[in-house]
PDB file of C-alpha atoms in Angstrom:
ATOM      1  CA  MET W   1      -0.378   0.072   0.117  1.00  0.00           C
ATOM      2  CA  THR W   2       1.357   3.315  -0.702  1.00  0.00           C
ATOM      3  CA  VAL W   3       1.367   5.817   1.778  1.00  0.00           C
ATOM      4  CA  SER W   4       1.118   9.797   0.439  1.00  0.00           C
ATOM      5  CA  LYS W   5       3.812  12.170   1.774  1.00  0.00           C
ATOM      6  CA  SER W   6       0.957  14.029   3.935  1.00  0.00           C
ATOM      7  CA  LYS W   7       0.130  11.112   5.950  1.00  0.00           C
ATOM      8  CA  ILE W   8       3.731  10.807   6.149  1.00  0.00           C
ATOM      9  CA  TYR W   9       4.125  14.068   7.022  1.00  0.00           C
ATOM     10  CA  SER W  10       1.257  13.609   9.511  1.00  0.00           C
ATOM     11  CA  LEU W  11       2.593  10.852  10.922  1.00  0.00           C
ATOM     12  CA  LEU W  12       6.289  11.971  11.304  1.00  0.00           C
ATOM     13  CA  LEU W  13       5.219  15.698  13.669  1.00  0.00           C
ATOM     14  CA  PHE W  14       2.844  13.035  15.841  1.00  0.00           C
ATOM     15  CA  VAL W  15       6.045  11.081  16.043  1.00  0.00           C
ATOM     16  CA  MET W  16       8.059  14.593  17.448  1.00  0.00           C
ATOM     17  CA  LEU W  17       5.474  15.378  19.648  1.00  0.00           C
ATOM     18  CA  LEU W  18       6.273  11.795  21.198  1.00  0.00           C
ATOM     19  CA  TRP W  19       9.883  12.226  21.392  1.00  0.00           C
ATOM     20  CA  GLY W  20       9.760  15.485  22.788  1.00  0.00           C
ATOM     21  CA  MET W  21       7.787  13.961  25.205  1.00  0.00           C
ATOM     22  CA  ASN W  22      10.209  11.405  25.835  1.00  0.00           C
ATOM     23  CA  VAL W  23      12.817  13.150  26.884  1.00  0.00           C
ATOM     24  CA  ILE W  24      11.016  14.079  29.914  1.00  0.00           C
ATOM     25  CA  ALA W  25       9.755  10.361  30.420  1.00  0.00           C
ATOM     26  CA  THR W  26      13.723   9.346  29.800  1.00  0.00           C
ATOM     27  CA  LYS W  27      14.840  12.749  32.861  1.00  0.00           C
ATOM     28  CA  ILE W  28      12.359  10.854  35.146  1.00  0.00           C
ATOM     29  CA  LEU W  29      13.285   7.387  34.469  1.00  0.00           C
ATOM     30  CA  VAL W  30      17.289   7.969  34.824  1.00  0.00           C
ATOM     31  CA  THR W  31      16.289   8.880  38.725  1.00  0.00           C
ATOM     32  CA  SER W  32      14.186   5.878  39.458  1.00  0.00           C
ATOM     33  CA  PHE W  33      16.267   3.773  37.936  1.00  0.00           C
ATOM     34  CA  MET W  34      19.547   3.071  36.797  1.00  0.00           C
ATOM     35  CA  PRO W  35      19.843   4.387  33.507  1.00  0.00           C
ATOM     36  CA  VAL W  36      21.797   1.881  31.230  1.00  0.00           C
ATOM     37  CA  THR W  37      19.590  -1.497  32.575  1.00  0.00           C
ATOM     38  CA  MET W  38      16.441   0.532  32.282  1.00  0.00           C
ATOM     39  CA  THR W  39      17.406   1.763  28.813  1.00  0.00           C
ATOM     40  CA  ALA W  40      17.978  -2.061  27.611  1.00  0.00           C
ATOM     41  CA  PHE W  41      15.144  -3.453  29.149  1.00  0.00           C
ATOM     42  CA  ARG W  42      13.005  -0.195  27.711  1.00  0.00           C
ATOM     43  CA  ILE W  43      14.281  -1.117  24.358  1.00  0.00           C
ATOM     44  CA  PHE W  44      13.882  -4.941  24.260  1.00  0.00           C
ATOM     45  CA  THR W  45      10.240  -4.323  25.414  1.00  0.00           C
ATOM     46  CA  ALA W  46       9.935  -2.380  22.826  1.00  0.00           C
ATOM     47  CA  GLY W  47      11.268  -4.545  20.305  1.00  0.00           C
ATOM     48  CA  CYS W  48       8.935  -7.308  21.351  1.00  0.00           C
ATOM     49  CA  ILE W  49       6.274  -4.806  20.541  1.00  0.00           C
ATOM     50  CA  VAL W  50       7.370  -3.995  17.193  1.00  0.00           C
ATOM     51  CA  PHE W  51       7.569  -7.808  16.505  1.00  0.00           C
ATOM     52  CA  LEU W  52       4.245  -7.994  17.588  1.00  0.00           C
ATOM     53  CA  ILE W  53       2.973  -5.333  15.182  1.00  0.00           C
ATOM     54  CA  LEU W  54       5.016  -6.966  12.305  1.00  0.00           C
ATOM     55  CA  GLY W  55       3.889 -10.737  12.991  1.00  0.00           C
ATOM     56  CA  PHE W  56      -0.294  -9.176  12.586  1.00  0.00           C
ATOM     57  CA  LEU W  57       0.836  -7.061   9.162  1.00  0.00           C
ATOM     58  CA  LYS W  58       2.362 -10.363   8.644  1.00  0.00           C
ATOM     59  CA  VAL W  59       6.134  -8.810   7.269  1.00  0.00           C
ATOM     60  CA  VAL W  60       8.313 -10.511   9.519  1.00  0.00           C
ATOM     61  CA  ARG W  61      11.300 -13.096   7.849  1.00  0.00           C
ATOM     62  CA  LEU W  62      14.872 -13.282   8.574  1.00  0.00           C
ATOM     63  CA  PRO W  63      17.265 -10.861   7.248  1.00  0.00           C
ATOM     64  CA  LYS W  64      19.330 -11.847   3.954  1.00  0.00           C
ATOM     65  CA  GLY W  65      22.547 -11.615   3.081  1.00  0.00           C
ATOM     66  CA  LYS W  66      24.212  -7.944   3.849  1.00  0.00           C
ATOM     67  CA  GLU W  67      20.905  -6.623   5.615  1.00  0.00           C
ATOM     68  CA  TRP W  68      22.590  -8.364   8.676  1.00  0.00           C
ATOM     69  CA  PHE W  69      25.268  -5.697   8.201  1.00  0.00           C
ATOM     70  CA  TYR W  70      23.334  -3.185   8.125  1.00  0.00           C
ATOM     71  CA  ILE W  71      21.255  -4.290  10.901  1.00  0.00           C
ATOM     72  CA  PHE W  72      23.857  -4.792  12.980  1.00  0.00           C
ATOM     73  CA  ILE W  73      25.165  -1.043  11.894  1.00  0.00           C
ATOM     74  CA  GLY W  74      21.671  -0.107  12.584  1.00  0.00           C
ATOM     75  CA  SER W  75      22.194  -1.326  16.333  1.00  0.00           C
ATOM     76  CA  LEU W  76      25.249  -0.019  17.265  1.00  0.00           C
ATOM     77  CA  PHE W  77      24.578   3.469  16.430  1.00  0.00           C
ATOM     78  CA  ASN W  78      20.554   3.570  16.634  1.00  0.00           C
ATOM     79  CA  VAL W  79      19.973   1.622  19.639  1.00  0.00           C
ATOM     80  CA  VAL W  80      23.482   1.383  21.565  1.00  0.00           C
ATOM     81  CA  GLY W  81      25.053   4.937  20.708  1.00  0.00           C
ATOM     82  CA  HIS W  82      22.295   6.558  20.629  1.00  0.00           C
ATOM     83  CA  HIS W  83      20.099   5.268  23.533  1.00  0.00           C
ATOM     84  CA  TYR W  84      23.680   4.823  25.913  1.00  0.00           C
ATOM     85  CA  PHE W  85      24.237   8.292  25.618  1.00  0.00           C
ATOM     86  CA  LEU W  86      20.971   9.902  25.782  1.00  0.00           C
ATOM     87  CA  SER W  87      20.210   7.900  29.420  1.00  0.00           C
ATOM     88  CA  VAL W  88      23.668   8.616  30.632  1.00  0.00           C
ATOM     89  CA  GLY W  89      23.445  12.037  29.238  1.00  0.00           C
ATOM     90  CA  LEU W  90      20.111  12.839  31.304  1.00  0.00           C
ATOM     91  CA  THR W  91      21.832  12.132  34.616  1.00  0.00           C
ATOM     92  CA  LYS W  92      23.993  14.952  34.326  1.00  0.00           C
ATOM     93  CA  THR W  93      21.942  17.842  32.154  1.00  0.00           C
ATOM     94  CA  SER W  94      18.971  19.515  32.003  1.00  0.00           C
ATOM     95  CA  ALA W  95      15.733  18.034  29.913  1.00  0.00           C
ATOM     96  CA  THR W  96      16.200  21.157  28.179  1.00  0.00           C
ATOM     97  CA  ASN W  97      19.337  20.874  26.992  1.00  0.00           C
ATOM     98  CA  THR W  98      18.509  17.872  25.658  1.00  0.00           C
ATOM     99  CA  GLY W  99      16.205  18.935  23.599  1.00  0.00           C
ATOM    100  CA  LEU W 100      17.620  22.258  21.918  1.00  0.00           C
ATOM    101  CA  ILE W 101      20.294  19.903  21.316  1.00  0.00           C
ATOM    102  CA  LEU W 102      18.438  16.656  19.762  1.00  0.00           C
ATOM    103  CA  GLY W 103      16.931  19.407  17.171  1.00  0.00           C
ATOM    104  CA  MET W 104      20.831  19.090  15.707  1.00  0.00           C
ATOM    105  CA  ALA W 105      19.761  15.849  14.109  1.00  0.00           C
ATOM    106  CA  PRO W 106      18.496  17.530  10.576  1.00  0.00           C
ATOM    107  CA  LEU W 107      21.750  19.308  10.102  1.00  0.00           C
ATOM    108  CA  LEU W 108      24.023  16.141  11.711  1.00  0.00           C
ATOM    109  CA  THR W 109      21.812  13.899   9.298  1.00  0.00           C
ATOM    110  CA  ALA W 110      22.458  16.671   6.149  1.00  0.00           C
ATOM    111  CA  ILE W 111      25.884  16.390   6.740  1.00  0.00           C
ATOM    112  CA  LEU W 112      26.257  12.790   6.314  1.00  0.00           C
ATOM    113  CA  ALA W 113      23.972  12.665   3.442  1.00  0.00           C
ATOM    114  CA  MET W 114      26.688  15.172   1.892  1.00  0.00           C
ATOM    115  CA  LEU W 115      29.409  12.944   2.273  1.00  0.00           C
ATOM    116  CA  PHE W 116      27.976   9.491   2.237  1.00  0.00           C
ATOM    117  CA  LEU W 117      24.271   9.848  -0.111  1.00  0.00           C
ATOM    118  CA  LYS W 118      26.084  12.106  -2.459  1.00  0.00           C
ATOM    119  CA  ASP W 119      23.978  14.521  -1.304  1.00  0.00           C
ATOM    120  CA  LYS W 120      24.739  18.198  -3.055  1.00  0.00           C
ATOM    121  CA  ALA W 121      26.348  20.682  -0.730  1.00  0.00           C
ATOM    122  CA  THR W 122      25.561  24.076  -1.286  1.00  0.00           C
ATOM    123  CA  VAL W 123      26.457  27.172  -0.429  1.00  0.00           C
ATOM    124  CA  LEU W 124      23.273  27.951   1.983  1.00  0.00           C
ATOM    125  CA  LYS W 125      23.718  24.528   3.464  1.00  0.00           C
ATOM    126  CA  VAL W 126      27.192  24.975   4.718  1.00  0.00           C
ATOM    127  CA  VAL W 127      26.161  28.224   6.053  1.00  0.00           C
ATOM    128  CA  GLY W 128      23.754  26.451   7.708  1.00  0.00           C
ATOM    129  CA  VAL W 129      25.858  23.787   9.088  1.00  0.00           C
ATOM    130  CA  LEU W 130      27.981  26.848  10.824  1.00  0.00           C
ATOM    131  CA  LEU W 131      24.570  28.270  11.808  1.00  0.00           C
ATOM    132  CA  GLY W 132      23.537  25.538  14.047  1.00  0.00           C
ATOM    133  CA  PHE W 133      26.852  24.541  15.557  1.00  0.00           C
ATOM    134  CA  PHE W 134      26.797  28.237  16.579  1.00  0.00           C
ATOM    135  CA  GLY W 135      23.754  27.522  17.954  1.00  0.00           C
ATOM    136  CA  VAL W 136      24.688  24.537  19.856  1.00  0.00           C
ATOM    137  CA  SER W 137      27.316  26.464  21.609  1.00  0.00           C
ATOM    138  CA  PHE W 138      25.383  28.858  23.279  1.00  0.00           C
ATOM    139  CA  VAL W 139      22.820  26.057  24.202  1.00  0.00           C
ATOM    140  CA  ILE W 140      25.849  23.750  25.830  1.00  0.00           C
ATOM    141  CA  LEU W 141      28.144  26.663  27.283  1.00  0.00           C
ATOM    142  CA  GLY W 142      24.885  27.348  29.580  1.00  0.00           C
ATOM    143  CA  ASN W 143      25.812  30.764  31.794  1.00  0.00           C
ATOM    144  CA  GLY W 144      29.802  29.978  31.432  1.00  0.00           C
ATOM    145  CA  GLU W 145      31.949  32.175  29.176  1.00  0.00           C
ATOM    146  CA  SER W 146      34.568  29.515  28.082  1.00  0.00           C
ATOM    147  CA  LEU W 147      34.883  25.739  27.079  1.00  0.00           C
ATOM    148  CA  HIS W 148      35.633  25.081  30.824  1.00  0.00           C
ATOM    149  CA  HIS W 149      32.128  24.888  31.204  1.00  0.00           C
ATOM    150  CA  ILE W 150      30.608  22.853  28.983  1.00  0.00           C
ATOM    151  CA  SER W 151      28.582  19.540  30.518  1.00  0.00           C
ATOM    152  CA  SER W 152      29.817  16.374  30.183  1.00  0.00           C
ATOM    153  CA  GLY W 153      26.253  15.292  29.511  1.00  0.00           C
ATOM    154  CA  ASP W 154      25.478  18.016  26.947  1.00  0.00           C
ATOM    155  CA  ILE W 155      28.782  16.182  25.372  1.00  0.00           C
ATOM    156  CA  ASP W 156      26.947  12.815  25.945  1.00  0.00           C
ATOM    157  CA  ILE W 157      23.653  13.932  24.229  1.00  0.00           C
ATOM    158  CA  PHE W 158      25.765  15.455  20.609  1.00  0.00           C
ATOM    159  CA  LEU W 159      27.408  12.105  20.514  1.00  0.00           C
ATOM    160  CA  SER W 160      23.774  10.683  20.814  1.00  0.00           C
ATOM    161  CA  ILE W 161      22.248  11.940  18.256  1.00  0.00           C
ATOM    162  CA  LEU W 162      25.223  11.805  15.934  1.00  0.00           C
ATOM    163  CA  SER W 163      24.832   8.209  16.234  1.00  0.00           C
ATOM    164  CA  GLN W 164      21.328   8.689  15.387  1.00  0.00           C
ATOM    165  CA  SER W 165      22.221  10.596  12.395  1.00  0.00           C
ATOM    166  CA  VAL W 166      25.008   8.077  11.371  1.00  0.00           C
ATOM    167  CA  SER W 167      21.970   5.323  11.727  1.00  0.00           C
ATOM    168  CA  PHE W 168      19.690   7.322   9.254  1.00  0.00           C
ATOM    169  CA  ILE W 169      21.894   6.684   6.239  1.00  0.00           C
ATOM    170  CA  THR W 170      22.552   3.531   7.507  1.00  0.00           C
ATOM    171  CA  ILE W 171      18.461   2.797   7.472  1.00  0.00           C
ATOM    172  CA  LYS W 172      18.351   4.162   4.056  1.00  0.00           C
ATOM    173  CA  LYS W 173      20.235   2.183   2.078  1.00  0.00           C
ATOM    174  CA  ALA W 174      19.400  -0.740   3.894  1.00  0.00           C
ATOM    175  CA  SER W 175      15.587   0.010   3.020  1.00  0.00           C
ATOM    176  CA  LYS W 176      15.816  -0.887  -0.937  1.00  0.00           C
ATOM    177  CA  THR W 177      16.217  -4.399   0.179  1.00  0.00           C
ATOM    178  CA  ILE W 178      14.314  -5.188   3.827  1.00  0.00           C
ATOM    179  CA  ASP W 179      11.315  -3.139   5.030  1.00  0.00           C
ATOM    180  CA  PRO W 180      12.375  -0.390   7.318  1.00  0.00           C
ATOM    181  CA  ARG W 181       9.683  -1.386  10.041  1.00  0.00           C
ATOM    182  CA  LEU W 182      11.237  -4.680  10.268  1.00  0.00           C
ATOM    183  CA  MET W 183      14.682  -3.454  10.445  1.00  0.00           C
ATOM    184  CA  THR W 184      13.601  -1.245  13.394  1.00  0.00           C
ATOM    185  CA  GLY W 185      12.263  -4.749  15.515  1.00  0.00           C
ATOM    186  CA  TYR W 186      15.531  -6.273  14.504  1.00  0.00           C
ATOM    187  CA  MET W 187      17.568  -3.507  15.460  1.00  0.00           C
ATOM    188  CA  LEU W 188      15.818  -2.807  18.528  1.00  0.00           C
ATOM    189  CA  ILE W 189      16.398  -6.601  19.579  1.00  0.00           C
ATOM    190  CA  PHE W 190      20.284  -6.912  18.983  1.00  0.00           C
ATOM    191  CA  GLY W 191      20.719  -3.497  20.436  1.00  0.00           C
ATOM    192  CA  SER W 192      18.986  -4.191  23.826  1.00  0.00           C
ATOM    193  CA  ALA W 193      20.476  -7.162  24.169  1.00  0.00           C
ATOM    194  CA  LEU W 194      24.387  -5.025  23.683  1.00  0.00           C
ATOM    195  CA  LEU W 195      23.126  -2.302  25.988  1.00  0.00           C
ATOM    196  CA  PHE W 196      22.165  -5.224  28.727  1.00  0.00           C
ATOM    197  CA  ILE W 197      25.625  -6.741  28.644  1.00  0.00           C
ATOM    198  CA  ILE W 198      27.211  -3.141  28.785  1.00  0.00           C
ATOM    199  CA  SER W 199      24.871  -2.512  31.613  1.00  0.00           C
ATOM    200  CA  LEU W 200      26.045  -6.070  33.229  1.00  0.00           C
ATOM    201  CA  ILE W 201      29.405  -4.335  33.224  1.00  0.00           C
ATOM    202  CA  ILE W 202      28.756  -0.922  34.460  1.00  0.00           C
ATOM    203  CA  GLU W 203      25.657  -1.099  36.130  1.00  0.00           C
ATOM    204  CA  PRO W 204      26.679  -4.083  38.417  1.00  0.00           C
ATOM    205  CA  SER W 205      23.101  -3.216  40.843  1.00  0.00           C
ATOM    206  CA  GLY W 206      21.383  -2.321  37.397  1.00  0.00           C
ATOM    207  CA  LEU W 207      19.277  -5.589  37.677  1.00  0.00           C
ATOM    208  CA  SER W 208      18.556  -4.782  41.631  1.00  0.00           C
ATOM    209  CA  SER W 209      16.994  -0.835  40.688  1.00  0.00           C
ATOM    210  CA  MET W 210      14.667  -2.422  38.100  1.00  0.00           C
ATOM    211  CA  THR W 211      12.769  -3.826  41.465  1.00  0.00           C
ATOM    212  CA  ARG W 212      12.550  -0.489  43.077  1.00  0.00           C
ATOM    213  CA  GLY W 213      10.314   1.453  40.868  1.00  0.00           C
ATOM    214  CA  SER W 214       7.133   2.939  41.617  1.00  0.00           C
ATOM    215  CA  ILE W 215       3.833   2.475  40.330  1.00  0.00           C
ATOM    216  CA  ALA W 216       4.247   5.677  38.427  1.00  0.00           C
ATOM    217  CA  ALA W 217       7.631   4.764  37.372  1.00  0.00           C
ATOM    218  CA  TRP W 218       6.455   1.811  35.924  1.00  0.00           C
ATOM    219  CA  SER W 219       3.463   2.969  33.983  1.00  0.00           C
ATOM    220  CA  LEU W 220       5.876   5.638  32.102  1.00  0.00           C
ATOM    221  CA  PHE W 221       8.788   2.658  31.324  1.00  0.00           C
ATOM    222  CA  LEU W 222       5.597   1.192  29.238  1.00  0.00           C
ATOM    223  CA  LEU W 223       4.517   4.323  27.732  1.00  0.00           C
ATOM    224  CA  SER W 224       7.911   5.322  26.515  1.00  0.00           C
ATOM    225  CA  ALA W 225       8.902   1.864  25.489  1.00  0.00           C
ATOM    226  CA  LEU W 226       5.501   1.284  23.678  1.00  0.00           C
ATOM    227  CA  LEU W 227       4.372   5.438  22.332  1.00  0.00           C
ATOM    228  CA  ALA W 228       8.013   6.864  22.011  1.00  0.00           C
ATOM    229  CA  THR W 229      10.316   3.740  20.984  1.00  0.00           C
ATOM    230  CA  ALA W 230       8.375   0.923  19.691  1.00  0.00           C
ATOM    231  CA  PHE W 231       5.507   3.391  17.904  1.00  0.00           C
ATOM    232  CA  GLY W 232       8.240   6.330  17.091  1.00  0.00           C
ATOM    233  CA  HIS W 233      10.955   4.502  15.625  1.00  0.00           C
ATOM    234  CA  MET W 234       9.252   2.253  13.802  1.00  0.00           C
ATOM    235  CA  ILE W 235       7.298   4.907  11.943  1.00  0.00           C
ATOM    236  CA  TYR W 236       9.885   7.253  11.912  1.00  0.00           C
ATOM    237  CA  ASN W 237      12.194   4.939  10.259  1.00  0.00           C
ATOM    238  CA  TYR W 238       9.897   3.944   8.053  1.00  0.00           C
ATOM    239  CA  SER W 239       9.260   7.594   6.745  1.00  0.00           C
ATOM    240  CA  VAL W 240      13.301   7.988   5.998  1.00  0.00           C
ATOM    241  CA  GLY W 241      12.882   4.742   4.067  1.00  0.00           C
ATOM    242  CA  LYS W 242      10.260   5.960   2.057  1.00  0.00           C
ATOM    243  CA  ILE W 243      11.156  10.097   1.321  1.00  0.00           C
ATOM    244  CA  GLY W 244      15.044  10.082   2.497  1.00  0.00           C
ATOM    245  CA  ALA W 245      17.100  10.688   5.475  1.00  0.00           C
ATOM    246  CA  ALA W 246      17.146  14.396   4.952  1.00  0.00           C
ATOM    247  CA  GLU W 247      13.786  15.596   4.309  1.00  0.00           C
ATOM    248  CA  ALA W 248      12.891  13.010   7.477  1.00  0.00           C
ATOM    249  CA  SER W 249      14.537  14.523   9.839  1.00  0.00           C
ATOM    250  CA  ILE W 250      13.770  17.710   8.517  1.00  0.00           C
ATOM    251  CA  PHE W 251      10.843  16.999  11.422  1.00  0.00           C
ATOM    252  CA  ILE W 252      13.330  16.498  14.148  1.00  0.00           C
ATOM    253  CA  ASN W 253      13.061  20.480  14.089  1.00  0.00           C
ATOM    254  CA  PHE W 254       9.457  20.430  16.393  1.00  0.00           C
ATOM    255  CA  ASN W 255      11.583  17.625  18.906  1.00  0.00           C
ATOM    256  CA  PRO W 256      13.101  20.755  20.238  1.00  0.00           C
ATOM    257  CA  PHE W 257       9.692  22.648  21.133  1.00  0.00           C
ATOM    258  CA  PHE W 258       7.894  19.864  22.567  1.00  0.00           C
ATOM    259  CA  ALA W 259      10.845  18.873  24.637  1.00  0.00           C
ATOM    260  CA  LEU W 260      11.219  22.593  26.170  1.00  0.00           C
ATOM    261  CA  ILE W 261       7.272  22.714  26.327  1.00  0.00           C
ATOM    262  CA  GLY W 262       7.833  20.051  28.726  1.00  0.00           C
ATOM    263  CA  SER W 263      10.464  20.587  30.700  1.00  0.00           C
ATOM    264  CA  LEU W 264       8.573  23.652  31.310  1.00  0.00           C
ATOM    265  CA  LEU W 265       4.993  21.863  32.049  1.00  0.00           C
ATOM    266  CA  PHE W 266       6.510  18.623  34.401  1.00  0.00           C
ATOM    267  CA  LEU W 267       9.958  18.943  35.174  1.00  0.00           C
ATOM    268  CA  GLY W 268       9.991  23.189  36.377  1.00  0.00           C
ATOM    269  CA  GLU W 269      12.873  23.971  34.505  1.00  0.00           C
ATOM    270  CA  THR W 270      13.566  27.594  33.617  1.00  0.00           C
ATOM    271  CA  ILE W 271      14.897  28.669  30.281  1.00  0.00           C
ATOM    272  CA  VAL W 272      17.900  31.176  30.071  1.00  0.00           C
ATOM    273  CA  TRP W 273      18.680  33.423  27.157  1.00  0.00           C
ATOM    274  CA  LYS W 274      21.420  32.071  25.358  1.00  0.00           C
ATOM    275  CA  GLN W 275      18.845  28.939  25.420  1.00  0.00           C
ATOM    276  CA  LEU W 276      16.319  30.745  23.345  1.00  0.00           C
ATOM    277  CA  LEU W 277      19.134  32.177  21.201  1.00  0.00           C
ATOM    278  CA  GLY W 278      20.880  28.940  20.750  1.00  0.00           C
ATOM    279  CA  PHE W 279      17.536  27.516  19.096  1.00  0.00           C
ATOM    280  CA  ILE W 280      17.329  30.362  17.058  1.00  0.00           C
ATOM    281  CA  PHE W 281      20.229  29.831  15.033  1.00  0.00           C
ATOM    282  CA  ILE W 282      19.821  25.871  15.439  1.00  0.00           C
ATOM    283  CA  ILE W 283      16.492  26.620  13.520  1.00  0.00           C
ATOM    284  CA  LEU W 284      17.977  28.698  11.009  1.00  0.00           C
ATOM    285  CA  GLY W 285      20.578  26.498  10.612  1.00  0.00           C
ATOM    286  CA  VAL W 286      18.744  23.490  10.496  1.00  0.00           C
ATOM    287  CA  THR W 287      15.965  24.856   7.823  1.00  0.00           C
ATOM    288  CA  LEU W 288      19.314  26.057   5.976  1.00  0.00           C
ATOM    289  CA  GLY W 289      22.225  23.427   6.369  1.00  0.00           C
ATOM    290  CA  SER W 290      18.894  20.388   5.866  1.00  0.00           C
ATOM    291  CA  GLY W 291      17.925  22.069   2.684  1.00  0.00           C
ATOM    292  CA  ALA W 292      14.743  22.503   3.329  1.00  0.00           C
ATOM    293  CA  TYR W 293      14.727  26.167   2.634  1.00  0.00           C
ATOM    294  CA  GLU W 294      16.156  25.575  -0.964  1.00  0.00           C
ATOM    295  CA  GLU W 295      12.984  22.999  -1.448  1.00  0.00           C
ATOM    296  CA  LEU W 296      10.673  25.428  -0.242  1.00  0.00           C
ATOM    297  CA  MET W 297      11.677  27.915  -2.663  1.00  0.00           C
ATOM    298  CA  ARG W 298      11.827  25.301  -5.442  1.00  0.00           C
ATOM    299  CA  ARG W 299       7.780  24.521  -4.880  1.00  0.00           C
ATOM    300  CA  PHE W 300       7.408  27.654  -5.093  1.00  0.00           C
ATOM    301  CA  ALA W 301       8.954  28.423  -8.290  1.00  0.00           C
ATOM    302  CA  ARG W 302       6.841  25.122  -9.475  1.00  0.00           C
ATOM    303  CA  LYS W 303       3.827  26.385  -8.371  1.00  0.00           C
ATOM    304  CA  ARG W 304       4.225  29.888  -9.855  1.00  0.00           C
ATOM    305  CA  HIS W 305       5.632  29.049 -12.685  1.00  0.00           C
ATOM    306  CA  VAL W 306       2.252  26.738 -13.237  1.00  0.00           C
ATOM    307  CA  TYR W 307       0.085  29.848 -12.562  1.00  0.00           C
ATOM    308  CA  MET W 308       1.559  31.775 -14.530  1.00  0.00           C
ATOM    309  CA  LYS W 309       0.663  29.528 -17.804  1.00  0.00           C
TER     310      LYS W 309
END
């Protein structure tokens, strides 16, 4: 069944709402459980849910040949790298900073697409890259005036979104032969197993922490696994396969907005002027660097040409 671009765009916008709120949920969860152990269990739960859905849709099959390689690379970057650094980073920085830095995803994806998918580099894209990184510098410097004030948590979050951006390129390549939704399921299961092994090494008391969560914490855990991780990743990766990594990543512009709203409403965090200024530069950078502005101008020119006829 062919899904129209407008439906894909609507689904992506909903996923951004889920992911923005999931930053808040994860910030709460890492205070209730050991972060890496909790993340491994959450992602494994999400992987099981994805396979249940795909089993109902009758699209489950064993990967073939090079698909195993793409699944392994995707597991390392989309699951292990992204979620490890995200969960650890959230124990050391605010949800506000996290949401803003995660907004770098379209920019990083565009850069990687230019390097590995041969997307054309233009002057506007280069300007966008510079503006985006300039904006992030405002966010991660916080109230300090030098690099000595950069939070290690902010660096973890940046590594998290860099890892995820690398995985989007892999997913786009793999989508030629394997359904991105099926690839998501395999990545979640394999990635969660790798994360669990890591948690046994760095969090010896991680398993015992999973027995001390409240009913509210476990409810949030299940909602995060079902909505943000299972549904969110399955739909987003499917969209990457259909419309491309760079175009799909444009919607991550909405991620920091929803995360900012959530941090204000649910965590009582405050937003300082440097974060707002950084947010503005990131949005400008993403709009130019991802090619969104150029695509908008091309569409406007085509419609004007048709109207003039």
